mmCIF file of C-alpha atoms in Angstrom:
data_model
loop_
_atom_site.group_PDB
_atom_site.id
_atom_site.type_symbol
_atom_site.label_atom_id
_atom_site.label_comp_id
_atom_site.label_asym_id
_atom_site.label_seq_id
_atom_site.Cartn_x
_atom_site.Cartn_y
_atom_site.Cartn_z
ATOM 1 C CA MET A 728 156.025 77.520 169.681
ATOM 2 C CA LYS A 729 153.110 79.858 170.321
ATOM 3 C CA ARG A 730 150.013 79.666 168.183
ATOM 4 C CA SER A 731 150.664 83.173 166.888
ATOM 5 C CA GLU A 732 154.132 82.042 165.734
ATOM 6 C CA VAL A 733 152.632 79.016 164.001
ATOM 7 C CA VAL A 734 150.090 81.199 162.219
ATOM 8 C CA LEU A 735 152.788 83.694 161.208
ATOM 9 C CA ALA A 736 155.015 80.917 159.839
ATOM 10 C CA GLY A 737 152.076 79.560 157.853
ATOM 11 C CA ALA A 738 151.256 83.028 156.531
ATOM 12 C CA GLU A 739 154.837 83.502 155.376
ATOM 13 C CA LYS A 740 154.742 80.165 153.537
ATOM 14 C CA MET A 741 151.405 81.137 151.988
ATOM 15 C CA ARG A 742 152.877 84.377 150.666
ATOM 16 C CA ASP A 743 156.016 82.561 149.433
ATOM 17 C CA THR A 744 153.800 80.108 147.539
ATOM 18 C CA GLU A 745 151.715 82.873 145.979
ATOM 19 C CA VAL A 746 154.831 84.783 144.889
ATOM 20 C CA ALA A 747 156.433 81.614 143.482
ATOM 21 C CA ILE A 748 153.392 80.910 141.322
ATOM 22 C CA ASP A 749 153.289 84.510 140.097
ATOM 23 C CA LEU A 750 156.997 84.411 139.216
ATOM 24 C CA ALA A 751 156.542 81.082 137.416
ATOM 25 C CA LEU A 752 153.723 82.658 135.394
ATOM 26 C CA CYS A 753 156.015 85.573 134.528
ATOM 27 C CA GLU A 754 158.743 83.199 133.343
ATOM 28 C CA ALA A 755 156.358 81.057 131.303
ATOM 29 C CA GLY A 756 154.806 84.147 129.715
ATOM 30 C CA GLU A 757 158.245 85.467 128.822
ATOM 31 C CA LEU A 758 159.153 82.077 127.345
ATOM 32 C CA LEU A 759 156.039 82.113 125.167
ATOM 33 C CA SER A 760 156.758 85.671 124.076
ATOM 34 C CA THR A 761 160.431 84.984 123.361
ATOM 35 C CA LEU A 762 159.768 81.866 121.299
ATOM 36 C CA THR A 763 157.061 83.597 119.280
ATOM 37 C CA ARG A 764 159.211 86.687 118.710
ATOM 38 C CA LEU A 765 162.190 84.546 117.626
ATOM 39 C CA ARG A 766 160.004 82.697 115.142
ATOM 40 C CA VAL A 767 158.624 85.934 113.686
ATOM 41 C CA THR A 768 161.965 87.767 113.487
ATOM 42 C CA SER A 769 163.694 84.784 111.890
ATOM 43 C CA GLY A 770 161.004 84.590 109.198
ATOM 44 C CA MET A 771 159.904 81.072 110.084
ATOM 45 C CA SER A 772 156.466 79.840 109.154
ATOM 46 C CA GLY A 773 153.618 80.306 111.616
ATOM 47 C CA VAL A 774 153.264 76.529 111.572
ATOM 48 C CA TRP A 775 156.674 76.127 113.242
ATOM 49 C CA GLY A 776 156.276 75.021 116.842
ATOM 50 C CA ARG A 777 152.501 75.285 116.699
ATOM 51 C CA ASN A 778 151.869 72.181 118.802
ATOM 52 C CA GLU A 779 154.638 72.997 121.254
ATOM 53 C CA LEU A 780 153.389 76.553 121.780
ATOM 54 C CA ALA A 781 149.904 75.151 122.331
ATOM 55 C CA LEU A 782 151.330 72.823 125.001
ATOM 56 C CA LEU A 783 153.086 75.759 126.647
ATOM 57 C CA GLY A 784 149.803 77.674 126.583
ATOM 58 C CA GLN A 785 148.059 74.751 128.266
ATOM 59 C CA GLY A 786 150.802 74.693 130.885
ATOM 60 C CA ILE A 787 150.288 78.406 131.525
ATOM 61 C CA SER A 788 146.540 77.815 131.819
ATOM 62 C CA GLY A 789 147.285 75.105 134.374
ATOM 63 C CA MET A 790 149.456 77.529 136.339
ATOM 64 C CA ILE A 791 146.646 80.078 136.344
ATOM 65 C CA ALA A 792 144.244 77.398 137.600
ATOM 66 C CA ALA A 793 146.746 76.445 140.317
ATOM 67 C CA ARG A 794 147.062 80.111 141.291
ATOM 68 C CA GLU A 795 143.284 80.376 141.616
ATOM 69 C CA ASN A 796 143.209 77.249 143.796
ATOM 70 C CA ILE A 797 145.913 78.638 146.082
ATOM 71 C CA ILE A 798 144.023 81.933 146.398
ATOM 72 C CA ASP A 799 140.790 80.061 147.172
ATOM 73 C CA PHE A 800 142.697 78.012 149.757
ATOM 74 C CA HIS A 801 144.064 81.239 151.261
ATOM 75 C CA HIS A 802 140.568 82.676 151.595
ATOM 76 C CA GLY A 803 139.270 79.338 152.899
ATOM 77 C CA LEU A 804 141.675 79.473 155.831
ATOM 78 C CA LYS A 805 139.382 82.097 157.332
ATOM 79 C CA ASN A 806 136.841 79.313 157.857
ATOM 80 C CA ILE A 807 139.175 77.431 160.204
ATOM 81 C CA GLN A 808 141.042 80.373 161.734
ATOM 82 C CA ASP A 809 139.142 80.195 165.027
ATOM 83 C CA GLN A 810 140.207 76.576 165.501
ATOM 84 C CA TRP A 811 143.907 77.335 165.026
ATOM 85 C CA ALA A 812 144.349 80.719 166.650
ATOM 86 C CA PRO A 813 141.135 82.397 167.734
ATOM 87 C CA ASN A 814 142.805 85.561 169.015
ATOM 88 C CA VAL A 815 145.340 86.063 166.208
ATOM 89 C CA THR A 816 144.751 88.353 163.254
ATOM 90 C CA LEU A 817 147.283 88.828 160.439
ATOM 91 C CA THR A 818 146.833 91.661 157.981
ATOM 92 C CA GLY A 819 149.561 91.074 155.393
ATOM 93 C CA ASN A 820 152.852 92.855 154.898
ATOM 94 C CA ASP A 821 154.112 96.115 153.440
ATOM 95 C CA LEU A 822 153.532 94.922 149.867
ATOM 96 C CA ASP A 823 149.844 94.496 150.636
ATOM 97 C CA LYS A 824 149.382 97.800 152.416
ATOM 98 C CA PRO A 825 149.064 101.245 150.873
ATOM 99 C CA ALA A 826 151.723 103.802 151.702
ATOM 100 C CA PRO A 827 150.914 105.861 154.790
ATOM 101 C CA LYS A 828 149.425 109.224 153.922
ATOM 102 C CA ARG A 829 150.913 112.299 155.507
ATOM 103 C CA PRO A 830 149.646 115.793 154.878
ATOM 104 C CA GLY A 831 151.570 117.303 151.965
ATOM 105 C CA ALA A 832 153.541 114.114 151.246
ATOM 106 C CA SER A 833 153.541 112.207 148.006
ATOM 107 C CA VAL A 834 154.744 108.633 148.263
ATOM 108 C CA THR A 835 154.876 106.101 145.465
ATOM 109 C CA GLN A 836 155.700 102.509 146.311
ATOM 110 C CA THR A 837 156.819 100.003 143.740
ATOM 111 C CA PRO A 838 156.663 96.472 145.126
ATOM 112 C CA GLN A 839 159.741 94.365 144.466
ATOM 113 C CA MET A 840 159.110 90.647 144.057
ATOM 114 C CA THR A 841 161.879 88.235 144.903
ATOM 115 C CA ALA A 842 161.999 84.527 144.509
#
C-alpha cells in the first residue's frame, strides 16, 4: 500500500469519526428535547426526571469534550504529516469545499450527513 493510500484511508476514518460524534450529539440532543417536551406536554412536575436529565446533560457535555479532542487530534496530525507522507496533501471532500462559482450560476449545496 502506498503512503498516499495509507494517508487517504486514515483521512476517511478521521472524517467518519467526526461525523459519528456529530450524529451522536444530534441524537442525544433530540433525546433531551423529546423527554423535556413529553414532560411538559403531559403536565408532569418540573422535578420529574431532574437528576436523569442532568446526567444526560453531563453525557452531552462529555460528547462535546470528546468532539473537541478529536478536532484537536485532527489538527495535531499536521505536526507529524512530514514523517508519514511528506509529499501528500489532502484537502477534504465535497462537503468541506464551497460550490464552484461559474459566471451567472447560482448553486446552493446542502450537505447530507450519513452514518
